Short mmCIF file of C-alpha atoms in Angstrom, two decimals:
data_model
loop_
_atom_site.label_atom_id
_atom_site.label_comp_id
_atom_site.label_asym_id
_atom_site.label_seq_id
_atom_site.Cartn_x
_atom_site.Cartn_y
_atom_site.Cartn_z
CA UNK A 1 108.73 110.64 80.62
CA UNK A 2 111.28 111.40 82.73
CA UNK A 3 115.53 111.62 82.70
CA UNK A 4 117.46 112.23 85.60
CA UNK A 5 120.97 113.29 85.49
CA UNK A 6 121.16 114.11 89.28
CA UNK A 7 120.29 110.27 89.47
CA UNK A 8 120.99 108.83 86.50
CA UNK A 9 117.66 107.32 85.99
CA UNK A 10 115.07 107.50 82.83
CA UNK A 11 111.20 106.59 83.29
CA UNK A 12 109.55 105.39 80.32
CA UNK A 13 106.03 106.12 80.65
CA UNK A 14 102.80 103.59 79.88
CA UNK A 15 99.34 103.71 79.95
CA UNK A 16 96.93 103.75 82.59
CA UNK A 17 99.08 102.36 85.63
CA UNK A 18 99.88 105.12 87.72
CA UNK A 19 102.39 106.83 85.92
CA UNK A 20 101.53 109.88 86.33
CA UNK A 21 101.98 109.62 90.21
CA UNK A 22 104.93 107.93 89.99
CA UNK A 23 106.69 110.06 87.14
CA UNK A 24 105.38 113.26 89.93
CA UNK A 25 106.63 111.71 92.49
CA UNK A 26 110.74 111.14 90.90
CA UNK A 27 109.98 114.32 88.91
CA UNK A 28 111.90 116.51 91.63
CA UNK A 29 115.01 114.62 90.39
CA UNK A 30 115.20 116.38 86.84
CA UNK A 31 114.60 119.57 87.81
CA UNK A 32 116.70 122.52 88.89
CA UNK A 33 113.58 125.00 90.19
CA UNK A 34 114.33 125.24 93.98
CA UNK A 35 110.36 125.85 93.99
CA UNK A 36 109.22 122.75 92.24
CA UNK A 37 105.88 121.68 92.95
CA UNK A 38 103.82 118.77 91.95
CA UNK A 39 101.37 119.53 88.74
CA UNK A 40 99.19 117.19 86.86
CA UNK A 41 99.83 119.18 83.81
CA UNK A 42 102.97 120.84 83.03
CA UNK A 43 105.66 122.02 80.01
CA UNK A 44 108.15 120.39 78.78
CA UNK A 45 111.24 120.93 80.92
CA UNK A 46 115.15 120.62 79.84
CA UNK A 47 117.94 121.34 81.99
CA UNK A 48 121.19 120.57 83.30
CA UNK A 49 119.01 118.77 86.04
CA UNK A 50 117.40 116.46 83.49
CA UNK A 51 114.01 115.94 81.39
CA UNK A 52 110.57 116.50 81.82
CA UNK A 53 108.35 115.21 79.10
CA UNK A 54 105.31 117.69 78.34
CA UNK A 55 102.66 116.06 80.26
CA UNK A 56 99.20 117.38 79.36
CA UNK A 57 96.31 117.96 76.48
CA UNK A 58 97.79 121.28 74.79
CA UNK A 59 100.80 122.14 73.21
CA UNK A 60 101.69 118.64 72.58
CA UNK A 61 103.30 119.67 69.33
CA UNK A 62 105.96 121.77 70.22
CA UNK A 63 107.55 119.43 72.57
CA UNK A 64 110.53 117.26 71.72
CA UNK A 65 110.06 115.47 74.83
CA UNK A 66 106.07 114.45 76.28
CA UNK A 67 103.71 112.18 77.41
CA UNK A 68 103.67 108.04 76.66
CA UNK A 69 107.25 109.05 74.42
CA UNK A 70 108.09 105.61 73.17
CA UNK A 71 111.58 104.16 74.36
CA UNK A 72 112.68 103.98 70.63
CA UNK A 73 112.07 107.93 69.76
CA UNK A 74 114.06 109.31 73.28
CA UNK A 75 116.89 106.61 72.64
CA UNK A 76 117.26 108.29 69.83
CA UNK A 77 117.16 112.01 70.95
CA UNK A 78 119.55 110.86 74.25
CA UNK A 79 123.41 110.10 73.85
CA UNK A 80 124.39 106.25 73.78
CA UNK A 81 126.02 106.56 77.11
CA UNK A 82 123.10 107.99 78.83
CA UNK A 83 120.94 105.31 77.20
CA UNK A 84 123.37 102.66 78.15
CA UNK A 85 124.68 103.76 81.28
CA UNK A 86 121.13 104.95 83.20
CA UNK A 87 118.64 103.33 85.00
CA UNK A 88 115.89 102.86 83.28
CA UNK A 89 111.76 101.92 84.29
CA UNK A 90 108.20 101.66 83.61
CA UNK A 91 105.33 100.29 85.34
CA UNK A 92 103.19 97.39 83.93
CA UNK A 93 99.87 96.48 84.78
CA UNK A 94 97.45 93.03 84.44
CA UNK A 95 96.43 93.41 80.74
CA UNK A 96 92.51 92.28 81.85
CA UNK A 97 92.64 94.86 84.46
CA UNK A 98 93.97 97.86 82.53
CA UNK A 99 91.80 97.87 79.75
CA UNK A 100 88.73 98.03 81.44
CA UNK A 101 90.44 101.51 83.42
CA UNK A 102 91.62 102.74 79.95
CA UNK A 103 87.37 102.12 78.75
CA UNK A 104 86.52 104.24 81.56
CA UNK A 105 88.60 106.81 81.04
CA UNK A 106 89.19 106.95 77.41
CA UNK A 107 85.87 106.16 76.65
CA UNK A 108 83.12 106.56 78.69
CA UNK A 109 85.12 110.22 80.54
CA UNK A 110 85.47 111.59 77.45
CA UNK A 111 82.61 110.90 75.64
CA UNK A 112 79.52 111.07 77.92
CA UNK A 113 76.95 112.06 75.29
CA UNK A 114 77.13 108.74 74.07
CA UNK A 115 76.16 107.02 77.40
CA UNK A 116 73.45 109.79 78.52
CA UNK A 117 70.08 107.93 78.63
CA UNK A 118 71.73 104.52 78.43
CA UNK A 119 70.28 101.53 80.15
CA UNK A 120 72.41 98.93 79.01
CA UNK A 121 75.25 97.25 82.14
CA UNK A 122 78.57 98.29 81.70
CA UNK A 123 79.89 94.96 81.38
CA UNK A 124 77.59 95.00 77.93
CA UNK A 125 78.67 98.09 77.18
CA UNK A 126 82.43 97.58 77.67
CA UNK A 127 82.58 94.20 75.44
CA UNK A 128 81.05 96.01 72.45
CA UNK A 129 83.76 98.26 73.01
CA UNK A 130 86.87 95.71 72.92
CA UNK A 131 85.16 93.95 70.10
CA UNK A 132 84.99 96.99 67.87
CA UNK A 133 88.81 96.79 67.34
CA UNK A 134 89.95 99.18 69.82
CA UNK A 135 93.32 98.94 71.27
CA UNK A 136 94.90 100.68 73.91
CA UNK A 137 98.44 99.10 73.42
CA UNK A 138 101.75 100.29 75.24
CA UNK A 139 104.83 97.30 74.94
CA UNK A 140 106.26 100.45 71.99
CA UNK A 141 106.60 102.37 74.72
CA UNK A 142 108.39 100.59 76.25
CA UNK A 143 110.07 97.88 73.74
CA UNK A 144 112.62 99.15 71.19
CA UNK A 145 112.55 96.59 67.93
CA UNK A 146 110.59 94.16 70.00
CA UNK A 147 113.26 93.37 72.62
CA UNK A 148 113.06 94.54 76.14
CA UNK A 149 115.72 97.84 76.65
CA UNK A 150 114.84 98.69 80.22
CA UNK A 151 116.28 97.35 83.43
CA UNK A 152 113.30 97.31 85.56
CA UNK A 153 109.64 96.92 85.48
CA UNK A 154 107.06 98.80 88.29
CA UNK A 155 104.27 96.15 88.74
CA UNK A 156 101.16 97.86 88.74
CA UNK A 157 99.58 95.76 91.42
CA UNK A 158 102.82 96.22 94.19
CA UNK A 159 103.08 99.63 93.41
CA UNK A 160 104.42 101.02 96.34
CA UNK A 161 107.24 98.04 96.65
CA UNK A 162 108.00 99.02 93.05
CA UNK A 163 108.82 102.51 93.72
CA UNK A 164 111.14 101.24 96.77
CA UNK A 165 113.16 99.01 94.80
CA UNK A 166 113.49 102.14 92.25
CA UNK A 167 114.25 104.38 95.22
CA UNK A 168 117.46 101.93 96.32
CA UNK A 169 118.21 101.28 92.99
CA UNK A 170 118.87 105.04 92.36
CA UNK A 171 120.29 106.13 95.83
CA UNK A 172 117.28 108.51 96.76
CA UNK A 173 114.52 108.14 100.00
CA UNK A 174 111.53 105.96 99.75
CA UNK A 175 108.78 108.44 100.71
CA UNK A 176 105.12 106.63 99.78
CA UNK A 177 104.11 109.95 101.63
CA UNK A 178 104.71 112.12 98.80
CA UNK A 179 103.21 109.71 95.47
CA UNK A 180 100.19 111.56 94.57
CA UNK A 181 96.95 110.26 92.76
CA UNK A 182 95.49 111.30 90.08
CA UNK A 183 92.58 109.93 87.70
CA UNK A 184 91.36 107.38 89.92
CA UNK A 185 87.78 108.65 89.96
CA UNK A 186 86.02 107.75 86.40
CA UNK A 187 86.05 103.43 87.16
CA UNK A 188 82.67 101.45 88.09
CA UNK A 189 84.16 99.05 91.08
CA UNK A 190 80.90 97.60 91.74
CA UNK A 191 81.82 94.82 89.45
CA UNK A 192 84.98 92.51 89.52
CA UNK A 193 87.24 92.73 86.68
CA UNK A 194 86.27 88.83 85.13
CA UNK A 195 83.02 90.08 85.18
CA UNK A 196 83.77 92.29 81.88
CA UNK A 197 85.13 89.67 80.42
CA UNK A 198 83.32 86.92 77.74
CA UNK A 199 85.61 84.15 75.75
CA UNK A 200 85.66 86.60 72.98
CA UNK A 201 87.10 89.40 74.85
CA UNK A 202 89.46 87.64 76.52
CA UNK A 203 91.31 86.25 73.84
CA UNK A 204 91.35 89.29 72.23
CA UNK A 205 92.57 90.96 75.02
CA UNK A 206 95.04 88.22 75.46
CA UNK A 207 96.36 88.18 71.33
CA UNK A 208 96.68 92.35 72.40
CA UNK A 209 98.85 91.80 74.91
CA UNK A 210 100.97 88.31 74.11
CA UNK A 211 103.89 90.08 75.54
CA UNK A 212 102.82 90.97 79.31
CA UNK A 213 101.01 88.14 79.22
CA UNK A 214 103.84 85.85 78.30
CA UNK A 215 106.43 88.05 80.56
CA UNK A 216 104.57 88.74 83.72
CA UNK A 217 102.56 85.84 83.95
CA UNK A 218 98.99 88.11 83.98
CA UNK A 219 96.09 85.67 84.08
CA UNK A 220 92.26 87.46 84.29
#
């Protein structure tokens, strides 16, 4: 997560869309290191600049500010007029499309023993998964007392026309030049995303996520 006071901006930080490119990218806007440099991992960060959420598998506990914060914990740790008064975004993504990313990645990345020798499709695979009872759910990051509290919303699938409208929004250059990528390397493209899907999964993916559904209009 991110808080600008140089720009008066805060970016609320979900899962699996990008965000850690795009909290990189406006990341140069809460610092006050003259030598900053974009890191996948870094420390927590608090300045007269602005906020840097610890981003990263270790040292998670000390932080007062990290990764996937929900909206409702930093409102509380920021002043009302900052909360009020700055711009504040997050990036959404097509429910059907984002879980199957988060079962690559939180699932079949980080647990590879389980798959070593398997034979089964990964359209089988990922189904089981879902109907197991896993969720990968985000709208508390990003909802505070199930009402929306930001001002703008990053669609996943225009990313780059996202970032521009943040860019205007917050007075600063639009420079696609400088988003960088990370974790885009664990996903199986060789099948289309209704592919994963039976009736089962679906509406279970579609109970998960009534809310981005209902909001964004996301169909599979």
């Amino acid at each position: 997560m991110l808080v600008s006071h140089l720009k008066k901006f805060i970016f609320i930080k979900s899962v699996k869309t990008a965000s850690t490119s795009v909290e990189v990218y406006f990341e140069r806007y809460c610092v006050a290191d003259q030598n900053w440099v974009p890191q996948h991992h870094r420390d927590q960060s608090v300045s007269a600049a602005g906020i840097v959420g610890h981003r990263g598998p270790s040292k998670r506990e000390r932080a007062e500010f990290y990764n996937h914060m929900p909206a409702v914990e930093l409102q509380a740790k920021l002043s009302p007029t900052i909360w009020q008064n700055y711009f504040k975004f997050t990036i959404v993504r097509n429910p059907f499309d984002k879980i199957i990313s988060a079962f690559y990645h939180f699932e079949k990345s980080r647990h590879p023993e389980k798959y070593m020798g398997q034979t089964e499709s990964d359209v089988t695979l990922f189904r089981r998964w879902v109907k197991s009872g896993v969720k990968v759910l985000d709208k508390h990051i990003y909802l505070v007392d199930n009402a929306e509290a930001l001002d703008f919303y990053i669609r996943y699938e225009n990313l780059l026309d996202g970032i521009q409208q943040v860019c205007e929004s917050i007075n600063v250059p639009f420079q696609p030049e400088h988003l960088p990528e990370f974790k885009n390397q664990f996903r199986d493209r060789s099948f289309a995303t209704a592919d994963f899907y039976d009736q089962q999964t679906h509406d279970i993916i579609a109970k998960n996520y009534e809310f981005e559904i209902e909001t964004f209009s996301y169909v599979l």
